[in-house]
XYZ file of C-alpha atoms in Angstrom:
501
model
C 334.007 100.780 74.318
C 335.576 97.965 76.876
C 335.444 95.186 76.079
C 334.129 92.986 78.225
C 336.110 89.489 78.972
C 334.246 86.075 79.794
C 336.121 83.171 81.135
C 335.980 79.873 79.764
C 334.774 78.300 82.952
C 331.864 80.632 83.469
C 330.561 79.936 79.908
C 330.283 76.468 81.165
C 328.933 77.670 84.116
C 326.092 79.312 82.376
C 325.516 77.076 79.601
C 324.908 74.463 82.532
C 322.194 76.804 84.024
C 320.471 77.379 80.849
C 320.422 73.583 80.160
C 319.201 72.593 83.106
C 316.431 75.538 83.602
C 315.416 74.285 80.021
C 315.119 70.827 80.725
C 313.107 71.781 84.158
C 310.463 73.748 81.942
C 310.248 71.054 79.751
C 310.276 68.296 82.127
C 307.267 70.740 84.135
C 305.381 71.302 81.213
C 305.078 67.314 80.019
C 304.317 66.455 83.834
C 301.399 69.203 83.156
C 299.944 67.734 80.540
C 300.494 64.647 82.055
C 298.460 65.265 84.633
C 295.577 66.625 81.903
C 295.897 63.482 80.126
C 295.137 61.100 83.280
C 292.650 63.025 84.674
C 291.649 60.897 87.914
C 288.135 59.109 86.991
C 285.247 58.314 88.938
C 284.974 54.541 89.417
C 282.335 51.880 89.993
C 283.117 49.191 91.983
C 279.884 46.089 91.617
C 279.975 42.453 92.875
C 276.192 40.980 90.934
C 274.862 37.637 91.311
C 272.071 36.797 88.442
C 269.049 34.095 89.188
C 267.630 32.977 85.874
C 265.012 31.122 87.418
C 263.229 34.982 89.018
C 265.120 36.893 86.312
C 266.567 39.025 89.265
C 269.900 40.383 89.272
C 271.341 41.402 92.883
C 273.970 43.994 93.326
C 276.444 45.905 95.428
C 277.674 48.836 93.753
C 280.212 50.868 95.524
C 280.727 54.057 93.805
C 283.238 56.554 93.769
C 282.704 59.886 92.694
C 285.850 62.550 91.643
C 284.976 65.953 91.863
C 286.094 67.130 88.526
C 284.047 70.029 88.336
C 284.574 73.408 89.533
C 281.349 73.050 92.216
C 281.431 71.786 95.945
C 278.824 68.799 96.558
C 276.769 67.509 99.290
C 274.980 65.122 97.496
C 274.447 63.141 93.959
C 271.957 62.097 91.433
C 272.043 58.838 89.701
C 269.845 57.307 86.732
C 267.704 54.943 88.109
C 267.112 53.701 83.877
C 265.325 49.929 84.905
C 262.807 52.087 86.665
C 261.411 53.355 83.378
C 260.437 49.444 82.687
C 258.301 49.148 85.738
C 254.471 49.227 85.850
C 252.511 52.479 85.699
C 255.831 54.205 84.215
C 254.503 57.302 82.650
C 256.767 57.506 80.066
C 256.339 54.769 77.007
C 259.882 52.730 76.872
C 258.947 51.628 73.074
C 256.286 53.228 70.330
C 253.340 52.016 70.036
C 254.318 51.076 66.661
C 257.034 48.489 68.303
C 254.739 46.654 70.898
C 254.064 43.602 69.581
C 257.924 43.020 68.373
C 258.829 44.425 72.241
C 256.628 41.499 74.063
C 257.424 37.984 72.936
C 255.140 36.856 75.153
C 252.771 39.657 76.792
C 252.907 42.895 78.474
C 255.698 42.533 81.236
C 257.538 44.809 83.680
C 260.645 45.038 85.796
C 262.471 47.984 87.733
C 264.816 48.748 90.063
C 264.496 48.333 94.079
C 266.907 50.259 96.241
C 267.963 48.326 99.561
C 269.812 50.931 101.258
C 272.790 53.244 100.935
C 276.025 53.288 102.873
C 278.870 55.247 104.031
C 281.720 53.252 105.871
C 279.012 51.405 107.134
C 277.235 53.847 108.407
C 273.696 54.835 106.747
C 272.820 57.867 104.357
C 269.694 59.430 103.086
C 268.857 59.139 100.156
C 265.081 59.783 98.023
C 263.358 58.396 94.717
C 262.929 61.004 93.018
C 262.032 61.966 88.969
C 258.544 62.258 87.511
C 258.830 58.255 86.637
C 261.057 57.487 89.861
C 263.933 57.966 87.743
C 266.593 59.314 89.984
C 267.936 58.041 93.124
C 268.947 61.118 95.197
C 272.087 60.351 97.778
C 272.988 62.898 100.382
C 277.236 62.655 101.287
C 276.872 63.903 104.600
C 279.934 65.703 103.593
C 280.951 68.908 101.449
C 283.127 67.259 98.656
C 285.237 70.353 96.951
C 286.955 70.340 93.819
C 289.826 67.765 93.293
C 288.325 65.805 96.369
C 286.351 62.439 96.473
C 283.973 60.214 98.275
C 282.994 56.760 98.046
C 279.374 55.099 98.900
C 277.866 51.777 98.903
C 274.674 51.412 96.817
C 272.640 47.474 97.649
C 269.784 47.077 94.772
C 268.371 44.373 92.855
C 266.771 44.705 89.373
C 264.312 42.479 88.325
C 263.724 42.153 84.348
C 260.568 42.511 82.326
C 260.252 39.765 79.385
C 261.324 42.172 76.486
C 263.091 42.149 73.696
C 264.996 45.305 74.580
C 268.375 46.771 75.967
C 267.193 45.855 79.486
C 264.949 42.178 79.540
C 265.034 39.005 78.546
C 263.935 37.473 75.184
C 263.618 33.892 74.252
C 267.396 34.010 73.151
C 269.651 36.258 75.551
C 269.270 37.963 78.465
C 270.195 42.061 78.014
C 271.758 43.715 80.917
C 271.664 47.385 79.605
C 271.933 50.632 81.827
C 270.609 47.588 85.052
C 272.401 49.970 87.506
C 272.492 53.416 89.328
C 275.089 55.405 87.356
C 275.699 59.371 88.751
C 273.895 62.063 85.941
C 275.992 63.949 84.447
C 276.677 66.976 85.588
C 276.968 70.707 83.942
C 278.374 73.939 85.149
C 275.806 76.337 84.901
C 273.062 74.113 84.193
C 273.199 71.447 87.199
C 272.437 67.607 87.008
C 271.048 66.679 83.755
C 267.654 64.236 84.956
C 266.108 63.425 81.481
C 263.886 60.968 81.422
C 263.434 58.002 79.626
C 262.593 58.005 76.114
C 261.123 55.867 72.856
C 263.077 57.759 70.802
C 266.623 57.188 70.625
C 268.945 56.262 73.048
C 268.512 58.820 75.994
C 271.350 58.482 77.861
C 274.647 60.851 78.932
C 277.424 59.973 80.923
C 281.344 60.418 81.933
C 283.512 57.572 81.422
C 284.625 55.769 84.666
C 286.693 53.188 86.080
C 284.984 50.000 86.255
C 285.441 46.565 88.466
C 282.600 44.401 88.236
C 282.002 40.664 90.095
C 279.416 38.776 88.301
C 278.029 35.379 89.088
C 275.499 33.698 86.861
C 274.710 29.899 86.009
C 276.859 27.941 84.406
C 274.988 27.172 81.114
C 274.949 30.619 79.957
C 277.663 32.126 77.832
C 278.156 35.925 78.919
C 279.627 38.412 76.726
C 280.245 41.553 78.347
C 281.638 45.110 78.314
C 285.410 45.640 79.474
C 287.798 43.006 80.001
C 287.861 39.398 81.410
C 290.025 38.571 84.232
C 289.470 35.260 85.151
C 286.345 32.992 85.746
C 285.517 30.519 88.287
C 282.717 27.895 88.395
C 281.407 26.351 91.569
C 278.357 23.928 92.058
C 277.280 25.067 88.267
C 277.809 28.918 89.001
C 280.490 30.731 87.211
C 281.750 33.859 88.806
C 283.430 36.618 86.414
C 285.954 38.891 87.263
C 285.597 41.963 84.560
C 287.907 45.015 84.148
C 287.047 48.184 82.297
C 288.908 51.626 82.478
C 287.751 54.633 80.875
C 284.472 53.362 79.679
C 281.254 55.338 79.501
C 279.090 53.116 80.571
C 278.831 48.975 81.388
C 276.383 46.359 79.685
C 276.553 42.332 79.197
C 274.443 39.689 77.704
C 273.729 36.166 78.697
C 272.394 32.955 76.639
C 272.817 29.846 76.438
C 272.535 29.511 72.384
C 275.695 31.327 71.923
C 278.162 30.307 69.523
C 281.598 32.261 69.844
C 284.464 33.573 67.199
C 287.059 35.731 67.464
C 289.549 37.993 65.504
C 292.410 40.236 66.525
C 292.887 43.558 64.323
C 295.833 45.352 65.828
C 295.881 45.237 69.837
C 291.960 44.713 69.643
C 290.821 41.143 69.963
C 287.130 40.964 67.838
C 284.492 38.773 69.356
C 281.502 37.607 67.157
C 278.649 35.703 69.058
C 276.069 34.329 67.063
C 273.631 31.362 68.200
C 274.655 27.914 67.616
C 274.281 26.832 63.847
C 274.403 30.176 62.146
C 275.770 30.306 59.187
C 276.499 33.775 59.264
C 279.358 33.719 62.246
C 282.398 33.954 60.155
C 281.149 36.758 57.608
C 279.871 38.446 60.594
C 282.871 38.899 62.503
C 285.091 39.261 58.863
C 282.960 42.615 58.625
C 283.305 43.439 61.808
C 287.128 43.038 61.883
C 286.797 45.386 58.833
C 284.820 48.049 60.560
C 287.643 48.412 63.149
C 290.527 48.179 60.622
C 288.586 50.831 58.544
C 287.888 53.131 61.825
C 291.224 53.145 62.893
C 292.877 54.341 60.501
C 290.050 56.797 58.933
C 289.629 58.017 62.597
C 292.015 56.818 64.978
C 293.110 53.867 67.406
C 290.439 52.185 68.687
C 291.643 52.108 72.736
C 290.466 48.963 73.857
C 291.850 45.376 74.171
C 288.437 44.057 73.379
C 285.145 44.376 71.059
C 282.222 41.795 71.428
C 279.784 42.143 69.010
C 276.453 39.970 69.868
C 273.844 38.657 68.456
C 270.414 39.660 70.603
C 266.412 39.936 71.179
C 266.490 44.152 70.308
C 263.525 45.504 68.954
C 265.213 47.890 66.952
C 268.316 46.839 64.757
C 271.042 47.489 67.043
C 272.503 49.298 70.417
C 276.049 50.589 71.229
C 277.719 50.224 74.388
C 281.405 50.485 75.747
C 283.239 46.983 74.048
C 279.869 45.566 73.224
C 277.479 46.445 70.539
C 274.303 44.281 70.330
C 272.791 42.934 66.849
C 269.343 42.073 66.797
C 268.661 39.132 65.640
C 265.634 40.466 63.518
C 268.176 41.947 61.143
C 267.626 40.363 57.917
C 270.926 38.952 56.291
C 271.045 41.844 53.713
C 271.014 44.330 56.427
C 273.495 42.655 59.041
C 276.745 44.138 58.014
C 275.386 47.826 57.671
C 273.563 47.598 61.038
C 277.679 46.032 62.133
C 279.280 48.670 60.915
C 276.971 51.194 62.168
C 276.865 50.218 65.488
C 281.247 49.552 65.702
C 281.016 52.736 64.280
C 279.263 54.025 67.513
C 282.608 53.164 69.476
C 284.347 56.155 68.012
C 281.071 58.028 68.009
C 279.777 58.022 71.792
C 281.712 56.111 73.437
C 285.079 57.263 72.566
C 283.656 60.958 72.060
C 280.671 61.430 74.355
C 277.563 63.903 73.763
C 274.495 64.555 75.180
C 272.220 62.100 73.338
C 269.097 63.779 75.300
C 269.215 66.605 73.603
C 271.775 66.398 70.701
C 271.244 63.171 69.417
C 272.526 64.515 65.797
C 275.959 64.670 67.371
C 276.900 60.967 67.591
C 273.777 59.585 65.456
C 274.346 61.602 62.281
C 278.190 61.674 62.273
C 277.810 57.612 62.942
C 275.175 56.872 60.134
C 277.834 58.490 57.752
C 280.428 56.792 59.066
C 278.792 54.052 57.851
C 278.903 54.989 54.668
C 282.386 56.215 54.480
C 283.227 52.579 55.525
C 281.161 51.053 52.548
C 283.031 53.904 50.442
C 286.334 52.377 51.882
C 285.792 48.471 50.967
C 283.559 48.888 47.451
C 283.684 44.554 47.572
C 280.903 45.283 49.800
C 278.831 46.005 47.235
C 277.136 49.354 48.300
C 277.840 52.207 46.252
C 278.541 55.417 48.306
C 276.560 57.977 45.877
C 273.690 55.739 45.523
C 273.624 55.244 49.337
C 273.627 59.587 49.627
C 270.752 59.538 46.753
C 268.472 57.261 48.450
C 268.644 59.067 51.977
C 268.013 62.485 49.583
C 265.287 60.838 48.602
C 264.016 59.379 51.822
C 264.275 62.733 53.524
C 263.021 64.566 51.383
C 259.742 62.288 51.520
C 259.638 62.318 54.802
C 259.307 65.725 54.321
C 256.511 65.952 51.449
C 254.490 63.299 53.715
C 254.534 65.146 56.952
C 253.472 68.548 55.401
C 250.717 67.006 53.356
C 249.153 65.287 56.425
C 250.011 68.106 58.842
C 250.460 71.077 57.404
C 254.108 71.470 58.480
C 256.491 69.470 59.856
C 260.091 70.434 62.019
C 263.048 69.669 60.014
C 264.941 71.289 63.075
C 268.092 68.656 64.364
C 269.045 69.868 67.351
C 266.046 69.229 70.088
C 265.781 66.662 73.078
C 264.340 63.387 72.365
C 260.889 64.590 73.458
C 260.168 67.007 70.948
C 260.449 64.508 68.468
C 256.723 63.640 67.953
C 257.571 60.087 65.960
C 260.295 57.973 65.466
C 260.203 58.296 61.797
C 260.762 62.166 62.475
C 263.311 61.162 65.291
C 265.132 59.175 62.230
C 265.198 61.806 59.603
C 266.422 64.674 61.804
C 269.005 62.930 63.358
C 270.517 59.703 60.650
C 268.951 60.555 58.057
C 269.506 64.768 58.010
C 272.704 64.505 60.072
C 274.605 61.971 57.296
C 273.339 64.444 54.608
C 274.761 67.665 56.752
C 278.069 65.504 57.111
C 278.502 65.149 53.530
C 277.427 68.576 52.989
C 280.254 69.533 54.907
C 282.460 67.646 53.872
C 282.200 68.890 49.884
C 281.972 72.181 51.105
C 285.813 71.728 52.987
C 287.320 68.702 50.396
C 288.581 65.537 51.307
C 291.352 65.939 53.213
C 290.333 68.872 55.448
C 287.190 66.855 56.159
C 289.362 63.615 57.484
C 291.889 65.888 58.991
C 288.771 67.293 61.258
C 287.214 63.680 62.132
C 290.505 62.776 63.596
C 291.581 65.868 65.217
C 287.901 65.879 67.074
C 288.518 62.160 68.266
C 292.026 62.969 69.469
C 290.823 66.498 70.898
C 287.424 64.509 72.965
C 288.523 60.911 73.378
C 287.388 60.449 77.074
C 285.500 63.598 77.023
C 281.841 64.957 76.636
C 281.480 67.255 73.122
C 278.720 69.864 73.138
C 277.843 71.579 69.594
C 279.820 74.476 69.856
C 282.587 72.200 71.028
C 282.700 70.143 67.562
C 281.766 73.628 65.490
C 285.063 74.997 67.201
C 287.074 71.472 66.164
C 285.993 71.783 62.479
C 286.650 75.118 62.181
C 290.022 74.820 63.654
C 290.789 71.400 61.516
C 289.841 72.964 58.127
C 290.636 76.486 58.409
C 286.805 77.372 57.979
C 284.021 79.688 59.272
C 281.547 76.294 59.411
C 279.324 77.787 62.272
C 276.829 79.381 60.625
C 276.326 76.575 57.967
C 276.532 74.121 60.540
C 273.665 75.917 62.552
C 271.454 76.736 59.558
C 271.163 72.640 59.371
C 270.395 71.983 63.118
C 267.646 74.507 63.241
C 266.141 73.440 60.300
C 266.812 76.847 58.046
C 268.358 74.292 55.040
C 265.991 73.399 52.174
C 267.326 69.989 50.959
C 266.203 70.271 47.274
């Protein structure tokens, strides 16, 4: 055989290929996933001027929509949410169970007004649309193709009812929840998702977005907001806001002027606590709330934000989550205020980190929160709770819930995984979703142990942070996490096959 001679200079020759080729397919594929990672967002762009004295809040939103879907556009669909608080709404905002603690006062309304929409100045169509005029319709005027973009100016005002809700005033704050037109989410296959309204739950869906937001307001009131603060400005007894938030899901603040204001840092995360002047529950309110972040982190994963305000409120119902801001309300009794906390900080992994469909898969973030909760009360036993007494009782409550509704009934739909409106009462709302979707958590979790179950909780958040999960989308993180089948158990629970005994 010959033998075949290399020189030394051509080995160098060709190890200096290689090298480089390698580094260019490495360099390539980071620069790939790069590009995954940072995803261009649709962004919101708002200056807002509030007037306490008509409770009206005037706005210019300019939005700008990235096609990130796989679909060419020639027009939008946005939540028109306030409109759902006007008069003659067809759709009841609270249960007639929670009128009386709804109105301080009496019956009251607000909505939503659309002034006009704009492109570069120059006019587009748009509609009011919805069975409860719940979707503002905007024609682009354009095709908009995948990877492309197009920006629009939106001039509304929103007045407020006088309710003690995510969207009203009370005799305490002021609640600027879902106030604005945000674009409806959007599914191949499927199309815009429209849902209206609902008692039950929290109906809402969204992607995150880029936010910029300009907001003037008097003087006297305190706000406490999602995203970040710039700087602030006051003028002739107006201060004017600059806010910041990137990769949020959605944008809410509260005003008052009985706030009283504390803060904590845990990690890069600076805690806010407001409570109203002369409560004497500031300090061991934001101490568990600090906790609930600590404890999240590390049983989950970083908490992304600079900033978590956690605020005291007139809610109906004992709490609401929103991007850096969860609201408390302040008809929490004092032995209920740190699990209603926790829940609700809890919500920032659940939902706003990871996004669902809270329409119609409520379970998702609402049952996977609720035993969050009591993983966190597990965590720090100088709480006091004890974590299989806290599993016994919901047994227990479930399963009456159960044994009440078939005795009065004759039946009653243990199924979890339905849109808000097939939920015929709140209590059955509750039990499918908390109360049913903690137990299926747990159920889970002793099926897989310990340390498979963790392993999956944080491999989902890293997997969806920014992102939208459906059910098959956390079924396929579980079973990838822990090495099991869990789709057929998991479903049995959701459609109501499982006989909690």
């Amino acid at each position: 055989m010959k033998k075949i001679v290399i020189n030394k200079k051509f080995k160098i020759i060709a190890v200096a290929i290689l090298l480089a080729l390698v580094i260019f397919l490495v360099t390539f594929l980071c620069i790939k996933g790069l590009k995954e990672e940072e995803l261009e967002l649709s962004s919101y762009k708002m200056e807002l001027s509030y007037n306490d004295e008509s409770k009206v809040l005037t706005g210019q939103e300019e939005v700008t929509f990235v096609n990130n879907y796989d679909n060419m556009f020639t027009y939008l669909y946005m939540h028109l949410y306030p409109n759902a608080f006007r008069e003659g709404a067809k759709n009841p905002i609270v249960a007639s169970s929670d009128i009386d603690s709804a109105y301080p006062n009496e019956a009251s309304y607000g909505s939503i007004k659309i002034e006009g929409v704009t492109k570069e100045g120059q006019p587009l169509n748009y509609t009011i649309e919805g069975e409860d005029q719940n979707i503002l319709k905007v024609e682009l005027n354009e095709e908009v193709y995948p990877d492309e973009q197009v920006s629009f100016t939106i001039e509304f005002s929103t007045t407020l009812a006088n309710i003690n809700h995510r969207l009203g005033y009370g005799n305490n704050t002021i609640n600027f929840g879902n106030f604005y037109p945000i674009i409806c989410m959007y599914e191949s296959g499927v199309g815009f998702k429209t849902d209206l309204y609902h008692s039950n739950g929290d109906p809402f869906y969204s992607e995150c977005a880029n936010y910029e937001i300009k907001l003037s307001y008097p003087s006297n009131l305190t706000l406490a907001s999602s995203g970040q603060l710039i700087t602030t400005e006051t003028t002739n007894d107006i201060t004017t806001a600059q806010l910041k938030g990137d990769k949020i899901r959605d944008f809410c603040f509260v005003l008052s002027d009985k706030f009283s204001h504390a803060s904590a840092k845990v990690g890069n995360t600076v805690i806010n606590y407001y409570g109203y002047q002369n409560d004497n529950n500031i300090n061991s309110s934001l101490e568990v709330s600090a906790k609930a972040v600590e404890t999240f982190n590390s049983m989950f994963g970083q908490y992304p934000y600079s900033q978590l305000s956690v605020v005291k409120a007139n809610f109906l119902h004992g709490g609401m989550e929103y991007p850096n801001l969860v609201i408390i309300s302040d008809d929490v009794s004092s032995e209920d205020v740190a699990y209603v906390i926790v829940h609700e900080i809890a919500h920032q992994w659940w939902y706003g980190v990871v996004g669902n469909d809270e329409y119609n898969h409520a379970w998702m973030d609402e049952g996977l929160t609720e035993y969050s909760t009591m993983l966190f009360f597990e965590e720090n036993e100088s709480y006091g709770e004890d974590f299989d007494q806290m599993i016994d009782n919901a047994t227990t409550n479930y399963k009456t819930f159960v044994r009440v509704y078939t005795n009065v009934t004759g039946s009653v739909d243990t199924s979890m995984d339905r849109p808000l409106s097939q939920f015929n009462t709140e209590p059955e709302y509750v039990q499918c979703t908390y109360t049913k979707g903690l137990l299926m958590f747990n159920s889970i979790r002793e099926t897989v142990g310990d340390r498979k179950f963790f392993k999956a909780l944080k491999d989902y958040y890293q997997d969806f942070a920014y992102k939208n999960a459906a059910p098959a989308d956390m079924i396929a993180s579980f079973n990838k996490s822990t090495g099991y089948d869990l789709e057929g158990f998991i479903s049995s629970w959701l459609n109501g096959e499982v006989v909690i005994q």
